Short mmCIF file of C-alpha atoms in Angstrom, two decimals:
data_model
loop_
_atom_site.label_atom_id
_atom_site.label_comp_id
_atom_site.label_asym_id
_atom_site.label_seq_id
_atom_site.Cartn_x
_atom_site.Cartn_y
_atom_site.Cartn_z
CA UNK A 132 119.32 94.23 91.52
CA UNK A 133 116.60 93.95 88.98
CA UNK A 134 118.08 93.52 85.56
CA UNK A 135 116.20 90.93 83.57
CA UNK A 136 115.60 92.12 79.97
CA UNK A 137 113.56 89.03 79.35
CA UNK A 138 110.91 90.20 81.76
CA UNK A 139 108.17 92.14 80.05
CA UNK A 140 105.91 94.82 81.27
CA UNK A 141 103.17 96.57 79.37
CA UNK A 142 102.04 100.00 80.49
CA UNK A 143 98.53 101.11 79.28
CA UNK A 144 98.31 104.88 80.28
CA UNK A 145 98.95 108.41 79.78
CA UNK A 146 101.47 110.74 78.78
CA UNK A 147 101.29 114.48 79.74
CA UNK A 148 103.63 117.38 80.17
CA UNK A 149 103.89 118.67 83.54
CA UNK A 150 104.11 122.51 84.12
CA UNK A 151 105.26 123.10 87.77
CA UNK A 152 105.39 126.07 90.09
CA UNK A 153 106.48 126.34 93.84
CA UNK A 154 104.85 128.66 96.25
CA UNK A 155 105.01 129.02 100.04
CA UNK A 156 101.47 127.84 100.28
CA UNK A 157 98.44 127.06 98.21
CA UNK A 158 96.25 129.93 97.16
CA UNK A 159 92.79 130.45 98.48
CA UNK A 160 89.75 131.25 96.35
CA UNK A 161 90.33 134.28 94.18
CA UNK A 162 93.85 134.92 95.37
CA UNK A 163 96.93 135.25 93.18
CA UNK A 164 100.23 134.20 94.60
CA UNK A 165 103.77 135.06 93.28
CA UNK A 166 105.45 131.57 92.59
CA UNK A 167 108.95 130.53 91.87
CA UNK A 168 111.12 127.69 90.24
CA UNK A 169 108.98 127.08 87.00
CA UNK A 170 109.70 123.81 85.40
CA UNK A 171 108.46 121.99 82.44
CA UNK A 172 108.91 118.35 81.97
CA UNK A 173 107.37 115.14 80.76
CA UNK A 174 104.71 113.27 82.98
CA UNK A 175 101.50 111.38 83.15
CA UNK A 176 101.22 108.51 85.48
CA UNK A 177 101.45 105.70 82.78
CA UNK A 178 104.55 107.39 81.22
CA UNK A 179 106.27 107.90 84.55
CA UNK A 180 105.71 104.36 85.61
CA UNK A 181 107.00 103.21 82.29
CA UNK A 182 110.20 105.21 82.70
CA UNK A 183 110.57 103.89 86.25
CA UNK A 184 110.20 100.27 84.98
CA UNK A 185 112.83 100.81 82.32
CA UNK A 186 115.31 102.29 84.76
CA UNK A 187 115.05 99.05 86.74
CA UNK A 188 116.18 96.90 83.70
CA UNK A 189 112.75 95.74 82.49
CA UNK A 190 111.69 95.44 78.94
CA UNK A 191 108.73 97.81 78.97
CA UNK A 192 106.25 98.85 76.26
CA UNK A 193 104.20 102.05 76.62
CA UNK A 194 100.65 101.91 75.02
CA UNK A 195 99.13 105.24 74.66
CA UNK A 196 98.26 108.38 72.54
CA UNK A 197 99.82 111.77 72.16
CA UNK A 198 99.09 114.75 69.93
CA UNK A 199 100.98 116.09 66.93
CA UNK A 200 102.71 118.87 68.73
CA UNK A 201 105.84 119.83 70.51
CA UNK A 202 104.70 118.16 73.66
CA UNK A 203 104.32 114.91 71.86
CA UNK A 204 107.91 115.26 70.55
CA UNK A 205 108.92 115.52 74.08
CA UNK A 206 107.38 112.07 74.77
CA UNK A 207 109.16 110.44 71.89
CA UNK A 208 112.52 111.86 72.81
CA UNK A 209 112.11 110.81 76.45
CA UNK A 210 111.39 107.23 75.52
CA UNK A 211 114.34 106.95 73.16
CA UNK A 212 116.55 108.17 75.99
CA UNK A 213 114.95 105.93 78.68
CA UNK A 214 114.64 102.78 76.37
CA UNK A 215 110.82 102.58 76.61
CA UNK A 216 109.34 100.86 73.72
CA UNK A 217 106.84 102.69 71.41
CA UNK A 218 105.51 99.98 68.96
CA UNK A 219 102.04 100.76 70.25
CA UNK A 220 102.32 104.42 71.01
CA UNK A 221 100.53 106.65 68.53
CA UNK A 222 100.06 110.25 67.48
CA UNK A 223 96.61 111.70 67.04
CA UNK A 224 95.69 114.85 65.23
CA UNK A 225 92.38 115.16 66.89
CA UNK A 226 93.58 116.28 70.28
CA UNK A 227 96.52 117.98 71.93
CA UNK A 228 99.12 116.03 73.88
CA UNK A 229 97.99 115.93 77.60
CA UNK A 230 99.18 118.66 79.97
CA UNK A 231 99.09 119.06 83.76
CA UNK A 232 99.49 122.07 86.09
CA UNK A 233 101.26 121.18 89.34
CA UNK A 234 101.64 123.64 92.26
CA UNK A 235 104.06 122.63 95.26
CA UNK A 236 103.89 124.27 98.69
CA UNK A 237 106.93 124.71 101.00
CA UNK A 238 106.37 121.34 102.60
CA UNK A 239 106.42 119.48 99.16
CA UNK A 240 102.70 118.67 99.04
CA UNK A 241 101.10 119.26 95.73
CA UNK A 242 97.88 119.72 93.76
CA UNK A 243 97.57 118.85 90.17
CA UNK A 244 94.96 119.93 87.39
CA UNK A 245 95.18 117.78 84.28
CA UNK A 246 93.87 118.18 80.71
CA UNK A 247 93.98 114.49 79.39
CA UNK A 248 94.15 115.79 75.68
CA UNK A 249 94.86 112.74 73.43
CA UNK A 250 94.84 110.37 76.34
CA UNK A 251 90.99 110.59 76.37
CA UNK A 252 90.98 108.99 72.98
CA UNK A 253 92.77 105.79 73.98
CA UNK A 254 90.12 103.07 73.37
CA UNK A 255 89.66 99.37 73.78
CA UNK A 256 90.09 99.15 70.01
CA UNK A 257 93.77 100.44 70.44
CA UNK A 258 94.43 97.64 72.97
CA UNK A 259 92.92 94.98 70.67
CA UNK A 260 95.48 95.88 68.06
CA UNK A 261 98.17 95.34 70.86
CA UNK A 262 96.46 92.30 72.40
CA UNK A 263 99.31 89.76 71.49
CA UNK A 264 101.90 91.73 73.17
CA UNK A 265 99.75 92.37 76.29
CA UNK A 266 99.07 88.61 76.54
CA UNK A 267 102.81 87.94 76.37
CA UNK A 268 103.73 90.31 78.97
CA UNK A 269 104.59 89.24 82.62
CA UNK A 270 102.67 92.21 84.09
CA UNK A 271 100.17 94.79 82.66
CA UNK A 272 99.74 97.86 84.66
CA UNK A 273 97.27 100.68 83.98
CA UNK A 274 95.88 103.80 85.80
CA UNK A 275 92.73 106.03 85.48
CA UNK A 276 94.06 108.99 83.36
CA UNK A 277 92.47 107.22 80.48
CA UNK A 278 88.99 106.01 79.83
CA UNK A 279 87.72 103.70 82.44
CA UNK A 280 86.52 101.28 79.76
CA UNK A 281 89.85 101.14 78.22
CA UNK A 282 91.60 100.55 81.60
CA UNK A 283 89.19 97.83 82.38
CA UNK A 284 89.80 96.28 78.90
CA UNK A 285 93.50 96.15 79.65
CA UNK A 286 92.84 94.27 82.85
CA UNK A 287 90.54 91.88 81.08
CA UNK A 288 92.88 90.98 78.22
CA UNK A 289 95.78 90.47 80.48
CA UNK A 290 93.80 88.51 83.19
CA UNK A 291 92.44 86.05 80.50
CA UNK A 292 95.92 85.38 79.36
CA UNK A 293 97.18 84.69 82.85
CA UNK A 294 99.17 87.79 83.06
CA UNK A 295 99.64 89.69 86.39
CA UNK A 296 97.38 92.64 86.35
CA UNK A 297 98.10 95.90 88.36
CA UNK A 298 95.47 98.87 88.60
CA UNK A 299 96.78 102.18 90.08
CA UNK A 300 93.37 103.73 90.66
CA UNK A 301 94.43 107.46 90.05
CA UNK A 302 92.59 109.68 89.77
CA UNK A 303 90.19 107.53 91.60
CA UNK A 304 86.48 107.09 90.79
CA UNK A 305 83.65 104.65 91.65
CA UNK A 306 84.89 101.39 90.19
CA UNK A 307 82.54 98.77 88.60
CA UNK A 308 82.86 95.32 90.15
CA UNK A 309 83.44 93.69 86.73
CA UNK A 310 86.66 95.72 86.41
CA UNK A 311 87.74 94.89 89.87
CA UNK A 312 87.30 91.30 89.32
CA UNK A 313 90.23 91.45 86.73
CA UNK A 314 92.54 93.07 88.96
CA UNK A 315 95.35 90.98 90.67
CA UNK A 316 96.91 93.96 92.66
CA UNK A 317 95.08 97.27 93.32
CA UNK A 318 97.23 100.10 94.64
CA UNK A 319 95.16 103.04 96.14
CA UNK A 320 96.21 105.46 98.68
CA UNK A 321 93.89 106.16 101.49
CA UNK A 322 91.79 108.82 99.73
CA UNK A 323 91.45 106.81 96.34
CA UNK A 324 90.52 103.72 98.64
CA UNK A 325 87.37 105.46 99.75
CA UNK A 326 86.47 106.96 96.44
CA UNK A 327 86.70 103.64 94.74
CA UNK A 328 83.96 102.26 96.99
CA UNK A 329 81.62 105.36 96.49
CA UNK A 330 82.70 106.89 100.08
CA UNK A 331 83.46 110.50 100.76
CA UNK A 332 87.30 111.07 100.47
CA UNK A 333 87.51 111.75 104.20
CA UNK A 334 85.17 108.85 105.34
CA UNK A 335 86.24 107.83 108.76
CA UNK A 336 85.89 104.09 108.19
CA UNK A 337 88.93 102.08 108.98
CA UNK A 338 91.14 101.45 105.91
CA UNK A 339 91.58 97.89 106.60
CA UNK A 340 87.87 97.22 106.72
CA UNK A 341 87.59 99.00 103.33
CA UNK A 342 90.44 97.01 101.77
CA UNK A 343 88.51 93.90 102.84
CA UNK A 344 85.44 95.31 100.99
CA UNK A 345 87.50 95.34 97.82
CA UNK A 346 88.57 91.82 98.32
CA UNK A 347 84.99 90.79 98.75
CA UNK A 348 84.53 92.51 95.17
CA UNK A 349 87.09 89.89 93.85
CA UNK A 350 90.25 92.06 93.86
CA UNK A 351 93.22 89.59 94.35
CA UNK A 352 95.39 91.88 96.62
CA UNK A 353 95.12 95.41 97.86
CA UNK A 354 98.45 97.31 98.26
CA UNK A 355 97.35 100.48 100.21
CA UNK A 356 99.90 103.34 100.26
CA UNK A 357 99.89 105.39 103.30
CA UNK A 358 102.70 108.09 102.81
CA UNK A 359 104.82 108.36 105.91
CA UNK A 360 103.10 105.35 107.65
CA UNK A 361 104.35 102.95 104.94
CA UNK A 362 102.13 100.51 102.99
CA UNK A 363 99.70 97.82 103.76
CA UNK A 364 99.49 94.48 101.77
CA UNK A 365 96.02 93.04 102.39
CA UNK A 366 95.04 89.53 100.99
CA UNK A 367 92.39 87.18 101.88
CA UNK A 368 94.76 85.54 104.28
CA UNK A 369 95.24 88.72 106.40
CA UNK A 370 97.61 91.70 106.05
CA UNK A 371 101.24 92.90 106.43
CA UNK A 372 102.43 96.19 107.15
CA UNK A 373 105.42 97.59 105.13
CA UNK A 374 107.29 100.15 107.09
CA UNK A 375 108.04 103.65 105.50
CA UNK A 376 111.60 104.55 104.84
CA UNK A 377 112.60 107.98 106.41
CA UNK A 378 113.89 110.51 104.12
CA UNK A 379 114.12 114.26 103.85
CA UNK A 380 111.01 115.14 101.72
CA UNK A 381 111.66 117.63 98.87
CA UNK A 382 108.85 116.90 96.40
CA UNK A 383 106.25 114.15 96.72
CA UNK A 384 104.99 114.43 93.21
CA UNK A 385 106.59 111.24 91.67
CA UNK A 386 106.40 109.08 94.69
CA UNK A 387 103.31 107.19 93.72
CA UNK A 388 104.59 106.41 90.19
CA UNK A 389 107.97 105.38 91.52
CA UNK A 390 106.16 103.02 93.85
CA UNK A 391 103.84 101.49 91.13
CA UNK A 392 106.60 101.25 88.54
CA UNK A 393 108.96 99.34 90.98
CA UNK A 394 106.21 97.11 92.16
CA UNK A 395 105.25 96.12 88.49
CA UNK A 396 108.91 95.56 87.70
CA UNK A 397 109.54 93.52 90.85
CA UNK A 398 106.49 91.33 90.25
CA UNK A 399 107.60 90.77 86.63
CA UNK A 400 111.01 89.65 87.83
CA UNK A 401 109.31 87.13 90.08
CA UNK A 402 109.82 88.61 93.54
CA UNK A 403 107.17 87.84 96.20
CA UNK A 404 104.60 90.28 96.96
CA UNK A 405 105.81 91.45 100.29
CA UNK A 406 109.46 92.00 98.98
CA UNK A 407 108.10 93.71 95.82
CA UNK A 408 106.06 96.06 98.08
CA UNK A 409 109.14 96.91 100.27
CA UNK A 410 111.17 97.62 97.23
CA UNK A 411 108.42 99.82 95.83
CA UNK A 412 108.25 101.75 99.25
CA UNK A 413 111.94 102.48 98.98
CA UNK A 414 111.65 103.65 95.47
CA UNK A 415 108.78 105.88 96.51
CA UNK A 416 110.76 107.37 99.34
CA UNK A 417 113.71 107.97 97.22
CA UNK A 418 111.59 109.81 94.71
CA UNK A 419 110.57 112.21 97.47
CA UNK A 420 114.11 113.41 97.92
CA UNK A 421 114.44 115.34 94.53
CA UNK A 422 112.63 117.95 92.69
CA UNK A 423 110.67 116.97 89.66
CA UNK A 424 109.09 113.73 88.56
CA UNK A 425 111.49 112.15 85.96
CA UNK A 426 114.60 113.27 87.74
CA UNK A 427 113.33 111.71 90.95
CA UNK A 428 112.74 108.26 89.64
CA UNK A 429 115.46 106.06 90.95
CA UNK A 430 117.82 103.75 88.81
CA UNK A 431 118.39 100.24 89.87
CA UNK A 432 121.82 100.81 91.47
CA UNK A 433 120.45 103.75 93.55
CA UNK A 434 117.60 101.71 94.73
CA UNK A 435 119.83 98.87 95.69
CA UNK A 436 122.19 101.05 97.46
CA UNK A 437 119.58 102.62 99.44
CA UNK A 438 118.03 99.35 100.49
CA UNK A 439 121.26 97.77 101.37
CA UNK A 440 121.87 100.72 103.66
CA UNK A 441 118.73 99.85 105.78
#
């Protein structure tokens, strides 16, 4: 069990409220469908990952922005309950709190449309004010629901201080080499992997070859998530496959955040990369078994019980 309050993880990222509907299928252009099971709850990749890290016993600080509105109140309430640090989490009057619209089909697949709101205002200057905290962390993790420049600055500050850096490149975009060079662990899925390299999302190239292209761009390690086919840990010394865990899928929405949060927590604790990736895969699988993002993020005891049963 991970339970080391002296380990420190800093999350530089987004908070957004998720508004979720279920339908039997996704609509086609111009079509209106009747949905069901409306749910409203806290989300944003950075925020979800911070909650996951806290649930595994880590000391975690969330660095981000929210608006002065009811959705921003939801963030502060969540972090108080989940024991996520907010010393560098600020409210801005200029923009609303981020919001995302999520639609799930009968199989649990999803699509998401996001209005970043205040997240779009998070700048390198905000990180400079938190630089000492970032430099004292064991791991710094960020995503791409904030400005690319800001995500890159987070990686740069942490790398220069010898801190482990993790970039979860979602939503993906073409990535400058100078940012990739400061990333110790890059965690794309197979679609994101292609977009990062300027390829079409369905480019037929072998994923392993594309991972090696990223290593040639000075990324330290690529941890490629492949859904039901598990994960691939690719380093300069070769690759290892991390098998998937079989579960009954209810909702895949929080799986990536459970994976990334658990990977960050495990590396902060000092676990070797392959063990950390296996633990992260288990967390991602568990997250698929419950509806909603925050309710699905596993706690340490649940994750350990699941792993011990395998």
